[in-house]
PDB file of C-alpha atoms and ligand atoms in Angstrom:
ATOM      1  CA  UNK A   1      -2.138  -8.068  18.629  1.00 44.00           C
ATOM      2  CA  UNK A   2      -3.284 -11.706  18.668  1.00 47.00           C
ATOM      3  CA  UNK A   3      -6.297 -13.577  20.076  1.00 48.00           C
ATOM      4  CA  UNK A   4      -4.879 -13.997  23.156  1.00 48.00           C
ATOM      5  CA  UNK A   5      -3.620 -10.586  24.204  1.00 49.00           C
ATOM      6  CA  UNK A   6      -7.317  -9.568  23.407  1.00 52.00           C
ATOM      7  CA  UNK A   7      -8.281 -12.283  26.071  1.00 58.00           C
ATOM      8  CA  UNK A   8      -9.592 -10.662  29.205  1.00 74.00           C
ATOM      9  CA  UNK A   9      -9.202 -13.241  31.425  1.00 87.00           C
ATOM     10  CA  UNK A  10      -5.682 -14.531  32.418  1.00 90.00           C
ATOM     11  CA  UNK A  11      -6.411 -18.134  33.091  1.00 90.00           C
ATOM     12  CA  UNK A  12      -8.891 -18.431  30.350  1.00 90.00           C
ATOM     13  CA  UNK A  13      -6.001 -17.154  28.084  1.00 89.00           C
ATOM     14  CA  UNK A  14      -3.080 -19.277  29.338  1.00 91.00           C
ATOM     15  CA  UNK A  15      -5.257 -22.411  29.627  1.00 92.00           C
ATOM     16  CA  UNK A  16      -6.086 -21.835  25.382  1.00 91.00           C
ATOM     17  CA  UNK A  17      -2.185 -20.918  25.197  1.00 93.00           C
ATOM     18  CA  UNK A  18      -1.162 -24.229  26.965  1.00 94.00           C
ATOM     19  CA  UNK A  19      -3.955 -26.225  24.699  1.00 94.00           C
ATOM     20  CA  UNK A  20      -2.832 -24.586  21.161  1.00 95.00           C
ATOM     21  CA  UNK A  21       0.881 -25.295  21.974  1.00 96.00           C
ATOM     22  CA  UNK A  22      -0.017 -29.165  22.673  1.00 95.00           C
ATOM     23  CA  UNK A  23      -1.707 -29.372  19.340  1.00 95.00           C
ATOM     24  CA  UNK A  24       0.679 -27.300  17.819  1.00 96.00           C
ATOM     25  CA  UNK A  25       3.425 -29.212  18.706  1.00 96.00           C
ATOM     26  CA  UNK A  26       1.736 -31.995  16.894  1.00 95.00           C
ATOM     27  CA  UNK A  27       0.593 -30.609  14.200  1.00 95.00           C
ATOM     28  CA  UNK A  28       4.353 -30.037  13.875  1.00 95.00           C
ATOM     29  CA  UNK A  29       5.613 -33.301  14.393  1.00 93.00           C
ATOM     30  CA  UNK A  30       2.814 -35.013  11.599  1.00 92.00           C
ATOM     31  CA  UNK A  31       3.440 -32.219   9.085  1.00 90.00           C
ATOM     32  CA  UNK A  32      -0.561 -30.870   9.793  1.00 93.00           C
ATOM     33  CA  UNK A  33       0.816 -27.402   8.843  1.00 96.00           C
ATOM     34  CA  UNK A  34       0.756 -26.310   5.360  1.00 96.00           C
ATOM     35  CA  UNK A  35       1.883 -23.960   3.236  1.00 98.00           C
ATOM     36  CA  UNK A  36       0.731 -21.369   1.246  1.00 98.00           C
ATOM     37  CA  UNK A  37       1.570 -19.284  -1.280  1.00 98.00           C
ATOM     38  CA  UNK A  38       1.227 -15.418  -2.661  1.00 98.00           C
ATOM     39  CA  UNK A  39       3.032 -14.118  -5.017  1.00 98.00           C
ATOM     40  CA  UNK A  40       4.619 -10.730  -5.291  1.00 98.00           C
ATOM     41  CA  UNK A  41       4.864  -9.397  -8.502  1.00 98.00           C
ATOM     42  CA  UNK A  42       5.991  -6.298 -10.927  1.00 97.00           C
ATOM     43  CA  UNK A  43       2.951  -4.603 -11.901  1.00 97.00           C
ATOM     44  CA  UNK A  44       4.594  -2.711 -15.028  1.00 96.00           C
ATOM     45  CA  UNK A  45       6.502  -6.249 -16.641  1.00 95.00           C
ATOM     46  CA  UNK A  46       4.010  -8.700 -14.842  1.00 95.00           C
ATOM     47  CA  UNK A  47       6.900 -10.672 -13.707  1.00 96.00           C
ATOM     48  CA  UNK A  48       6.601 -13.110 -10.291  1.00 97.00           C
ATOM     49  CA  UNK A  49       9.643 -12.127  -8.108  1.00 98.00           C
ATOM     50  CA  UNK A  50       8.900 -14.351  -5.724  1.00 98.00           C
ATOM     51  CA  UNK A  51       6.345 -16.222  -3.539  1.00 98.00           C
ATOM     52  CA  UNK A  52       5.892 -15.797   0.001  1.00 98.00           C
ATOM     53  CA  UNK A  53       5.428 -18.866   2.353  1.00 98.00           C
ATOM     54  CA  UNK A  54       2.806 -18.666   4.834  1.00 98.00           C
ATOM     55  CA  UNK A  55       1.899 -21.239   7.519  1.00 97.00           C
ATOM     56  CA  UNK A  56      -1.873 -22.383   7.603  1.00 97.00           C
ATOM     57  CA  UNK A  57      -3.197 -24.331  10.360  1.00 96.00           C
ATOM     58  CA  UNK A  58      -6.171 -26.157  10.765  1.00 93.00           C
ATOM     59  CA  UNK A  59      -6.996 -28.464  13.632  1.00 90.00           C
ATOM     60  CA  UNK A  60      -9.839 -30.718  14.494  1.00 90.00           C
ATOM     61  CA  UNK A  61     -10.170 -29.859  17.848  1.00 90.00           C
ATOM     62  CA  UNK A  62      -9.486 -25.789  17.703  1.00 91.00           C
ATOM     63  CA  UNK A  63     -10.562 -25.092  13.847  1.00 90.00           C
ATOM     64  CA  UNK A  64      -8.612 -22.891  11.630  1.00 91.00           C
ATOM     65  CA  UNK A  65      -5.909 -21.145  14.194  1.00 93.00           C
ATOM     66  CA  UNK A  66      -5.220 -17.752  12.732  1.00 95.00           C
ATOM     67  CA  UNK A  67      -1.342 -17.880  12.130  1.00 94.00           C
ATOM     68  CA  UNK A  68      -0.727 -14.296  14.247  1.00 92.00           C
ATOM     69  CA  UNK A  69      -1.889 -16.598  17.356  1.00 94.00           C
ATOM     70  CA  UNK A  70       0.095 -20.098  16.614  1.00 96.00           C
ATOM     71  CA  UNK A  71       3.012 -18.025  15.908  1.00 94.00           C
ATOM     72  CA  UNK A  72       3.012 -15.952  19.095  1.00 93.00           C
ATOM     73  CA  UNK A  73       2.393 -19.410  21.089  1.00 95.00           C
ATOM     74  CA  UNK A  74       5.422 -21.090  19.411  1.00 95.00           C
ATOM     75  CA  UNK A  75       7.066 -17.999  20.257  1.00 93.00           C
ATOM     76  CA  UNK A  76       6.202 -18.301  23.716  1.00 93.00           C
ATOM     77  CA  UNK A  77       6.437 -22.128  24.303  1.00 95.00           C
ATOM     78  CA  UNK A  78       9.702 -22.410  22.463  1.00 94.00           C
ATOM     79  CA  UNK A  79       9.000 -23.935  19.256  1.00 96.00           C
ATOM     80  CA  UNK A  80       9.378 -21.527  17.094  1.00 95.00           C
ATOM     81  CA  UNK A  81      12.309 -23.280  15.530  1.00 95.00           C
ATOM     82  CA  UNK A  82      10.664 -26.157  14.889  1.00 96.00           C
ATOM     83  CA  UNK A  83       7.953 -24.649  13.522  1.00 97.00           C
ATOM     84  CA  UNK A  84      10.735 -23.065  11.437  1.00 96.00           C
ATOM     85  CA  UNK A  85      11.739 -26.429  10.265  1.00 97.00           C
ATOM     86  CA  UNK A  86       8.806 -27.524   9.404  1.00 97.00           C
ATOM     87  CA  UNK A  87       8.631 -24.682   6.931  1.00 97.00           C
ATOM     88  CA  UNK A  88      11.592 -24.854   5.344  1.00 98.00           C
ATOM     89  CA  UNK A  89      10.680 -28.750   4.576  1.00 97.00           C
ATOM     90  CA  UNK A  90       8.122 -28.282   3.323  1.00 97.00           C
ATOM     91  CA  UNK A  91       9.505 -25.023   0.870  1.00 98.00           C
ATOM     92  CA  UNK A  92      12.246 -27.816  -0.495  1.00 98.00           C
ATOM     93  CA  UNK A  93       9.609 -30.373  -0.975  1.00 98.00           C
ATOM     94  CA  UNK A  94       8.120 -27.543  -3.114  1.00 98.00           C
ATOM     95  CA  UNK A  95       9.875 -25.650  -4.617  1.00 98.00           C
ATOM     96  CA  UNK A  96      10.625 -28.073  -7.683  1.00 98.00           C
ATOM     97  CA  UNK A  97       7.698 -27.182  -8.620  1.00 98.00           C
ATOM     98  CA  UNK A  98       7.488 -23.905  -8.479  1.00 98.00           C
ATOM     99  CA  UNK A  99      10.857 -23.407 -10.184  1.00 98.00           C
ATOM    100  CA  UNK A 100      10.055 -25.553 -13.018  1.00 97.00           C
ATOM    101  CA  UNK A 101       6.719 -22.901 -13.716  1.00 97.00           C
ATOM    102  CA  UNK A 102       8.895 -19.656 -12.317  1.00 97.00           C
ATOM    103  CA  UNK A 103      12.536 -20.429 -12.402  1.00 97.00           C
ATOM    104  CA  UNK A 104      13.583 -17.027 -11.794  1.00 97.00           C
ATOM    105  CA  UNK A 105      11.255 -16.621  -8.523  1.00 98.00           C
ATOM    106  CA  UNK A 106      12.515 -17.027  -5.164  1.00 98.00           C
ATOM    107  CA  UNK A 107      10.374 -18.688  -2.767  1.00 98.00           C
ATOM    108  CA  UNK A 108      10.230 -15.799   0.821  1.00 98.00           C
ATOM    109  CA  UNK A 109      10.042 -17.669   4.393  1.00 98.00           C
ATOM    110  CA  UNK A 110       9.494 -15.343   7.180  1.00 96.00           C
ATOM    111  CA  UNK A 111      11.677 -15.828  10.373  1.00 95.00           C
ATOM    112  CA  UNK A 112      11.062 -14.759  13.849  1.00 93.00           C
ATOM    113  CA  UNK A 113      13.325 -12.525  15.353  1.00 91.00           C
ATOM    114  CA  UNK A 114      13.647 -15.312  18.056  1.00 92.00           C
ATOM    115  CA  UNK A 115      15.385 -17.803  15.423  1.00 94.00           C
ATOM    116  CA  UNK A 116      17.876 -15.297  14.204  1.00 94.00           C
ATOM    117  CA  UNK A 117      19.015 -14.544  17.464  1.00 93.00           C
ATOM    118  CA  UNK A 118      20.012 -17.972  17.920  1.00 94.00           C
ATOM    119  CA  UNK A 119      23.755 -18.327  17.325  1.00 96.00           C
ATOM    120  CA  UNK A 120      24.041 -20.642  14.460  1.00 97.00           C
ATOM    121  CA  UNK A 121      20.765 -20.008  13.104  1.00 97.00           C
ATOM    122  CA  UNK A 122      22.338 -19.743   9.697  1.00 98.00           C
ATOM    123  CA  UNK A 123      24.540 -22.843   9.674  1.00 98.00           C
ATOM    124  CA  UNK A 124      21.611 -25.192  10.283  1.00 98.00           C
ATOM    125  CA  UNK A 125      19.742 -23.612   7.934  1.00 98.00           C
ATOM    126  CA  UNK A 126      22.029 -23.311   5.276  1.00 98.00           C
ATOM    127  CA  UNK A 127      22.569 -27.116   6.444  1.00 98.00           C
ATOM    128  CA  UNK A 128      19.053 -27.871   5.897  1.00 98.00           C
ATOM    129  CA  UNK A 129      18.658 -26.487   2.519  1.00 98.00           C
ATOM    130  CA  UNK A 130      22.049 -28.108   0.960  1.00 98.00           C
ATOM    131  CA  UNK A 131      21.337 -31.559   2.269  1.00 98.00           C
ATOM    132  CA  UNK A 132      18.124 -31.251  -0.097  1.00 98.00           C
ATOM    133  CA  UNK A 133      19.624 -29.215  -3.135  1.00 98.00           C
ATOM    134  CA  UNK A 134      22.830 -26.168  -2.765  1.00 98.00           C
ATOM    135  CA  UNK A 135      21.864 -24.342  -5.526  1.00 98.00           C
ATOM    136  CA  UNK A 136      17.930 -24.079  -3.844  1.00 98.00           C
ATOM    137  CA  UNK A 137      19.819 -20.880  -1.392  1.00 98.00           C
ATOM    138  CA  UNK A 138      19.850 -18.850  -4.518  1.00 98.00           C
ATOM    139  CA  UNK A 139      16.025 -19.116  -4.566  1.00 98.00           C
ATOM    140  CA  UNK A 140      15.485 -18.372  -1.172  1.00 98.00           C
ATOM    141  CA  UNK A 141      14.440 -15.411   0.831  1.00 98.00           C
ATOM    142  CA  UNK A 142      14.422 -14.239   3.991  1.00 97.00           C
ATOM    143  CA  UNK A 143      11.487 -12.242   5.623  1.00 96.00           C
ATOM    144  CA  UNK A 144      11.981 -10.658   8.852  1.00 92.00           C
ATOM    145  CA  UNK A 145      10.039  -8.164  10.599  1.00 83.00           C
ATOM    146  CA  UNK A 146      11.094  -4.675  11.705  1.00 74.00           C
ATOM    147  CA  UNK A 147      11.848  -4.333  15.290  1.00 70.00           C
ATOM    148  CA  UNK A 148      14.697  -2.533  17.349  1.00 59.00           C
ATOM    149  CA  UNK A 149      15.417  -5.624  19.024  1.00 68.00           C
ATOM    150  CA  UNK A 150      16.768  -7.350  15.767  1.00 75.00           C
ATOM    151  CA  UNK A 151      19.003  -4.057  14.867  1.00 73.00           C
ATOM    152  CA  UNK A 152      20.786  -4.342  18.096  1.00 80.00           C
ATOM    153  CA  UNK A 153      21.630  -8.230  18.318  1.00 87.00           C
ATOM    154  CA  UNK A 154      25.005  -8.759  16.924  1.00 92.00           C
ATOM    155  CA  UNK A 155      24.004 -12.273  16.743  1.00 94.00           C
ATOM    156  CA  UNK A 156      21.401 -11.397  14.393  1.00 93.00           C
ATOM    157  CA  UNK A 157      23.378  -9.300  12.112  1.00 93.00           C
ATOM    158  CA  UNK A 158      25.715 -12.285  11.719  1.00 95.00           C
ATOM    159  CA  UNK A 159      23.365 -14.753  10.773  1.00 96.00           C
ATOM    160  CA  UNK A 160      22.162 -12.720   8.057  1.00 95.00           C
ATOM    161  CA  UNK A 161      25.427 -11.674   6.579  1.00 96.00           C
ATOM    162  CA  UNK A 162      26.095 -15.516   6.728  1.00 98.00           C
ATOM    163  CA  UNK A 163      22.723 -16.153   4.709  1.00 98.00           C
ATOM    164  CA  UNK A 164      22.620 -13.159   2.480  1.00 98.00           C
ATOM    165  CA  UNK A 165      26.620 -14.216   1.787  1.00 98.00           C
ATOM    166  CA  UNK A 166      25.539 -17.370   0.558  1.00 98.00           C
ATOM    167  CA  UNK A 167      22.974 -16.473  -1.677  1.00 98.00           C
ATOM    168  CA  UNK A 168      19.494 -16.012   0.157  1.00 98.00           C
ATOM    169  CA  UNK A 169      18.118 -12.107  -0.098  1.00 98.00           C
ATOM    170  CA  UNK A 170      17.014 -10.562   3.142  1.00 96.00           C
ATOM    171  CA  UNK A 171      13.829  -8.564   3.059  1.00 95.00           C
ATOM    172  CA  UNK A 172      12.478  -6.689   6.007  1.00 93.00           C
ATOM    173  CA  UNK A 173       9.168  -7.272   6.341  1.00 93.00           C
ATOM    174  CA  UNK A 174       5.921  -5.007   7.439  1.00 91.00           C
ATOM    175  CA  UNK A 175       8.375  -1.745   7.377  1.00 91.00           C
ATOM    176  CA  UNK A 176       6.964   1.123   8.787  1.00 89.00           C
ATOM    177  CA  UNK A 177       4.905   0.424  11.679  1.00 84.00           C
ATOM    178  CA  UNK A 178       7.210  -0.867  14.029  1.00 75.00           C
ATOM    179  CA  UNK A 179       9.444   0.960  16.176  1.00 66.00           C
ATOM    180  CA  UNK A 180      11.758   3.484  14.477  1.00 54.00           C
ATOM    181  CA  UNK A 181      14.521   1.654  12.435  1.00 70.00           C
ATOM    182  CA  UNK A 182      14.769   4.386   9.966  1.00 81.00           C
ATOM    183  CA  UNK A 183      18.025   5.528  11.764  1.00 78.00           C
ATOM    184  CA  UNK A 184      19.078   2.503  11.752  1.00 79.00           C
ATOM    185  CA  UNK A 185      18.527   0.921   8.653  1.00 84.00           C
ATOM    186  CA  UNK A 186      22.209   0.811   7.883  1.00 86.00           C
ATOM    187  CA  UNK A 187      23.081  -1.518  10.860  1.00 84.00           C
ATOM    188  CA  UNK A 188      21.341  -4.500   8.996  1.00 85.00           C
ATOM    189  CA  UNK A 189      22.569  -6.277   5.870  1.00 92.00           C
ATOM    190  CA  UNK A 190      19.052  -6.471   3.447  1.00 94.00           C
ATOM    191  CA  UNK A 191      18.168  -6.437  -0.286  1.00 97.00           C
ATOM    192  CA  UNK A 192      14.534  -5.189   0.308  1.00 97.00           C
ATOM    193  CA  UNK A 193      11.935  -3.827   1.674  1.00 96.00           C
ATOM    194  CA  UNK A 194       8.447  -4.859   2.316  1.00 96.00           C
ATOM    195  CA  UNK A 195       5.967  -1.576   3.253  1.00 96.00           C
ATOM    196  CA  UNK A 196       3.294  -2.351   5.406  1.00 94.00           C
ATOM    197  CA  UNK A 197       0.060  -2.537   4.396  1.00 94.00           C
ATOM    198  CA  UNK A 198      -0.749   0.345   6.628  1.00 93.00           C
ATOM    199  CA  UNK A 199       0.342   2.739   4.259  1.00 96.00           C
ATOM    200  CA  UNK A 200      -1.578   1.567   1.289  1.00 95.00           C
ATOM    201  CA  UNK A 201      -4.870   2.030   3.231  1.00 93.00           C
ATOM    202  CA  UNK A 202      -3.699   6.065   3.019  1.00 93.00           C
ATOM    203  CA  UNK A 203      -2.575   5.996  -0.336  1.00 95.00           C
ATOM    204  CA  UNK A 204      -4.640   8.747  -1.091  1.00 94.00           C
ATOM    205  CA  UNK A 205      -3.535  11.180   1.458  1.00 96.00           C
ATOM    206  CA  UNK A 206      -0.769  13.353   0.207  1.00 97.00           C
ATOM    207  CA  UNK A 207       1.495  12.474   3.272  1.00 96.00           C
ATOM    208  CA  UNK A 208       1.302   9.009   2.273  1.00 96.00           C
ATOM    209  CA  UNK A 209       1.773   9.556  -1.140  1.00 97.00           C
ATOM    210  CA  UNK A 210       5.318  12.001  -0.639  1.00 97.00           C
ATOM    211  CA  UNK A 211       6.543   8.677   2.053  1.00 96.00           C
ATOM    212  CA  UNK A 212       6.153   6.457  -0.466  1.00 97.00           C
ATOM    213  CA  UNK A 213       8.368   8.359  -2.907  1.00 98.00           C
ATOM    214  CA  UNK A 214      11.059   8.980  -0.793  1.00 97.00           C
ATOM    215  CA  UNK A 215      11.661   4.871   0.208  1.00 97.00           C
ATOM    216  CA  UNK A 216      11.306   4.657  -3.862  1.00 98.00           C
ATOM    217  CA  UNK A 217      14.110   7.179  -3.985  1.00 98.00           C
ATOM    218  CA  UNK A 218      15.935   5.861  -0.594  1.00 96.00           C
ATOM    219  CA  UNK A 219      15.779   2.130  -2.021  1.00 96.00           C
ATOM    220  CA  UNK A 220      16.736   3.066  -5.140  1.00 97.00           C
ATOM    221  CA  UNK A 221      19.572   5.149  -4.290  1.00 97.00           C
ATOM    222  CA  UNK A 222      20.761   1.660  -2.455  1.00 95.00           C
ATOM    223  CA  UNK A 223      19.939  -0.412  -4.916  1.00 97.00           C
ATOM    224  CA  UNK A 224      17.793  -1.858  -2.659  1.00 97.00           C
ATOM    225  CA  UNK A 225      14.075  -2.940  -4.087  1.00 97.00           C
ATOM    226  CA  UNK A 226      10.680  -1.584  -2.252  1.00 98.00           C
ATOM    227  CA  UNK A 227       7.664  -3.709  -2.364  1.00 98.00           C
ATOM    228  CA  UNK A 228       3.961  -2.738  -1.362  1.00 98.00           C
ATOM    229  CA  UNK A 229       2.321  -5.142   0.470  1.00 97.00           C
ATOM    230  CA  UNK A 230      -1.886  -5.429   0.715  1.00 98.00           C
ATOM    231  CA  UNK A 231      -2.477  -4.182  -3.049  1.00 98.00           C
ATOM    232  CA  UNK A 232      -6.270  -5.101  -3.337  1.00 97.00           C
ATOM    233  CA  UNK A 233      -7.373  -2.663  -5.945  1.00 96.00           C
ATOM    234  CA  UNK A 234      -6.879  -0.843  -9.539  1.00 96.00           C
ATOM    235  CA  UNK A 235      -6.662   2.284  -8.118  1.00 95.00           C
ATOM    236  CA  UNK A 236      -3.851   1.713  -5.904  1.00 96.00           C
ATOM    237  CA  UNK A 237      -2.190   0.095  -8.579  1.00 97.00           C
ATOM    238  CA  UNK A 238      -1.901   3.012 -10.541  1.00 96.00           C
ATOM    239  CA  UNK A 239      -1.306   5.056  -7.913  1.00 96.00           C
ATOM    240  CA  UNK A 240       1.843   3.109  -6.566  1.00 97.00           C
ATOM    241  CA  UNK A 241       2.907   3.072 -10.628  1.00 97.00           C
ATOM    242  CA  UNK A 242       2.656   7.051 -10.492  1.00 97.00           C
ATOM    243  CA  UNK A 243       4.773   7.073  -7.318  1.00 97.00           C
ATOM    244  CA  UNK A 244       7.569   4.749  -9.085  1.00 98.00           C
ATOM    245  CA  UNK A 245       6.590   1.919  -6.949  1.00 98.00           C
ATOM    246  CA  UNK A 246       6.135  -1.228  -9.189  1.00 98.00           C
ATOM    247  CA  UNK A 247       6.483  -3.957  -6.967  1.00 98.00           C
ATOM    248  CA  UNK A 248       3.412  -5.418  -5.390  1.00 98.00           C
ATOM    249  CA  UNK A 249       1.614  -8.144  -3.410  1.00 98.00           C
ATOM    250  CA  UNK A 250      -1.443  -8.415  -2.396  1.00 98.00           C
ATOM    251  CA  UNK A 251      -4.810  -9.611  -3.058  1.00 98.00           C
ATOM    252  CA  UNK A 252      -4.936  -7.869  -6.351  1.00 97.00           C
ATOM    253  CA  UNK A 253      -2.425  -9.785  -7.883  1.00 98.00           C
ATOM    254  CA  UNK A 254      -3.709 -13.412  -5.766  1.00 98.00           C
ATOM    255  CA  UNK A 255      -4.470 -14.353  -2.108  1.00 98.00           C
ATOM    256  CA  UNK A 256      -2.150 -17.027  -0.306  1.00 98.00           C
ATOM    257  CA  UNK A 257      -2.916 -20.389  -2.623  1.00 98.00           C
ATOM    258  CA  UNK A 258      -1.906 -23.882  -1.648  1.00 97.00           C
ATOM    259  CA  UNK A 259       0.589 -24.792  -4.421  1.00 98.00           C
ATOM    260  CA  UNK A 260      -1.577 -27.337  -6.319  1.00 97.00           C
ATOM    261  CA  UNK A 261      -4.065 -24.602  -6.305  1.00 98.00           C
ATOM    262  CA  UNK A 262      -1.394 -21.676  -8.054  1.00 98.00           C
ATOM    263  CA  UNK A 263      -2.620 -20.621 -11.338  1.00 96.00           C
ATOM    264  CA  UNK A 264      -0.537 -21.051 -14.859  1.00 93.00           C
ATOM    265  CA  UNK A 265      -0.305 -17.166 -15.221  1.00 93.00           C
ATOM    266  CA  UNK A 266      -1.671 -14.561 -12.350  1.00 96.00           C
ATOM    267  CA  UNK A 267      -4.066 -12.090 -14.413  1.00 91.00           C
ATOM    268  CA  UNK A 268      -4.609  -8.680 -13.238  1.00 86.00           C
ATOM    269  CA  UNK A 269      -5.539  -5.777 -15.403  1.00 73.00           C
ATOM    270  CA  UNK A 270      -3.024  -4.172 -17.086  1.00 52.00           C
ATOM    271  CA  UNK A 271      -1.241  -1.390 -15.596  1.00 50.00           C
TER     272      UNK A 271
HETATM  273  O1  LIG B   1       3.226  -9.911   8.104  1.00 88.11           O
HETATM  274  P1  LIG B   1       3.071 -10.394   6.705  1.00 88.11           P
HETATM  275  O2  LIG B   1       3.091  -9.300   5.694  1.00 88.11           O
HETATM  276  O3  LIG B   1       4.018 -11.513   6.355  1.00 88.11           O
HETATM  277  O4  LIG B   1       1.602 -11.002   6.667  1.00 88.11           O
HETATM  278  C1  LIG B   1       1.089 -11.591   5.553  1.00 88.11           C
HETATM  279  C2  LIG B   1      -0.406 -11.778   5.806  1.00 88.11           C
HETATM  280  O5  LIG B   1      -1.160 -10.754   5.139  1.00 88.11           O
HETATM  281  C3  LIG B   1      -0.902 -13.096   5.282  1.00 88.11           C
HETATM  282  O6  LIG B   1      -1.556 -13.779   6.313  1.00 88.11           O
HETATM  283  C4  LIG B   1      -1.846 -12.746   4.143  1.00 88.11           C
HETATM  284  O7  LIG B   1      -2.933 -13.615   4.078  1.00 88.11           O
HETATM  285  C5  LIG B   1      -2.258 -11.320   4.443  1.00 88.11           C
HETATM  286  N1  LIG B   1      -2.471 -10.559   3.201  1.00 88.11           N
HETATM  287  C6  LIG B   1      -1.786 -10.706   2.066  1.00 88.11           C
HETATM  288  N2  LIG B   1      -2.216  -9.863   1.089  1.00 88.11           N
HETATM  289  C7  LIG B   1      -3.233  -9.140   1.634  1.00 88.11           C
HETATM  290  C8  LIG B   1      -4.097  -8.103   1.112  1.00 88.11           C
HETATM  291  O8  LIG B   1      -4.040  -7.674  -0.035  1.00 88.11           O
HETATM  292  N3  LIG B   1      -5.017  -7.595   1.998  1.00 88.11           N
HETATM  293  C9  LIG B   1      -5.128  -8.043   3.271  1.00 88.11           C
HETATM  294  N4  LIG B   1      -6.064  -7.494   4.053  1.00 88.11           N
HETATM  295  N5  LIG B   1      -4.350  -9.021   3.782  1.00 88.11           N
HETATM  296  C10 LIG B   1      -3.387  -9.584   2.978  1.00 88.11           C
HETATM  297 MN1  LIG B   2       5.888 -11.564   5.462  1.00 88.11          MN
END
């Protein structure tokens, strides 16, 4: 799953754990991290819903750190919620910005399953944002990946009625792959859902194609939105519009840009 795992040797792997968690930890404390941004968009009005937040990392010493391995560190090491922080900082630094160019957008930040499962989760971060601005939690979303774990944590459910309450929309995240929350879906409070990009890959196969339509249908029927992630091409653009799915991100539409970098308009060919 991540550089390390892939590691063969055990003390190799927890001697470049232990060094990327030192760095890491500064990185955190001198704001090194940055942020990124990619929007997600409807392909049929060409509106920007929102922009997803993603931590970059490069360090003199180790390079660019691929974000799958500094997040499964801070996981491990504990400081995942400061790396959370940091985020979230940085976000309301931004999102003036972004606002001012897409003031209907919400700006996504994904969370680890480890922060939500951390009783009062939502107060400090509800905290966080209302110090900076109150009205920034209605442009504010919450990504969090599927996993059983999360479904069965009554601490988790609780945080993110408390979020979703005040404002922030709850997406899950990478749906599809991970262990079977179909069943229980209904257990967590959310406003959407992000398909893997596993199933895009397949978009071709009939299979794939008849899935797709029924979380359309399922989301719809819930009033719930459905989102494709990993759109890279024309042709699965069209297809998705044929199988009523119209919201998209993915490198189609734009890769993760640093805000200064974000264009005035993001151009993709019609639909
Ligand atoms: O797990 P999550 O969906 O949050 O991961 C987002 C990651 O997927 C980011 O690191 C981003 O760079 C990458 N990504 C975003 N869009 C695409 C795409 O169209 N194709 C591929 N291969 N990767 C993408
Ligand atoms: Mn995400």
């Amino acid at each position: 799953m991540n550089a390390l795992s892939s590691n063969s040797d055990p003390a190799r792997a927890q001697a470049r754990q232990t060094l990327v968690a030192h760095r890491l930890a500064q990185a955190i404390r001198e704001g090194a991290l940055s942020v990124h941004y990619q929007p997600e968009v409807n392909l049929t009005t060409q509106q920007v819903l929102s922009f997803e937040a993603l931590c970059r990392w490069s360090d003199t010493e180790l390079n660019q750190v691929a974000p799958d391995e500094f997040i499964a560190v801070a996981e491990a090491k504990g400081q995942i919620a400061s790396l959370g922080q940091e985020i979230l900082r940085q976000v309301l630094r931004d999102l003036p910005q972004l606002l001012k160019q897409w003031p209907s957008a919400r700006v996504a930040i994904n969370v680890s399953g480890i922060e939500l499962a951390q009783e009062g989760f939502a107060t400090q971060f509800l905290n966080s944002v209302s110090q900076v601005n109150p009205q920034y939690v209605t442009s504010l979303e919450l990504e969090l990946t599927e996993s059983t774990f999360l479904f069965d944590v009554p601490t988790v459910r609780h945080n993110l009625e408390q979020l979703q309450q005040a404002g922030l929309t709850i997406a899950i995240d990478d749906f599809g792959t991970g262990h079977s929350s179909l069943a229980r879906l209904h257990a967590l409070p959310f406003d959407k859902i992000k398909l893997d990009r596993a199933f895009i890959l397949n978009l071709d196969k009939p299979m794939v194609q008849a899935i797709v339509k029924a979380m359309v249908q399922l989301t719809g029927e819930f009033n719930r939105s459905l989102v494709m992630e990993g759109l890279e091409t024309q042709n699965q653009a069209q297809s998705l519009l044929q199988l009523g799915c119209h919201l998209a991100q993915g490198y189609l539409i734009s890769p993760p840009k640093k805000l200064s970098e974000l264009p005035i308009q993001f151009e993709w060919a019609a639909a």
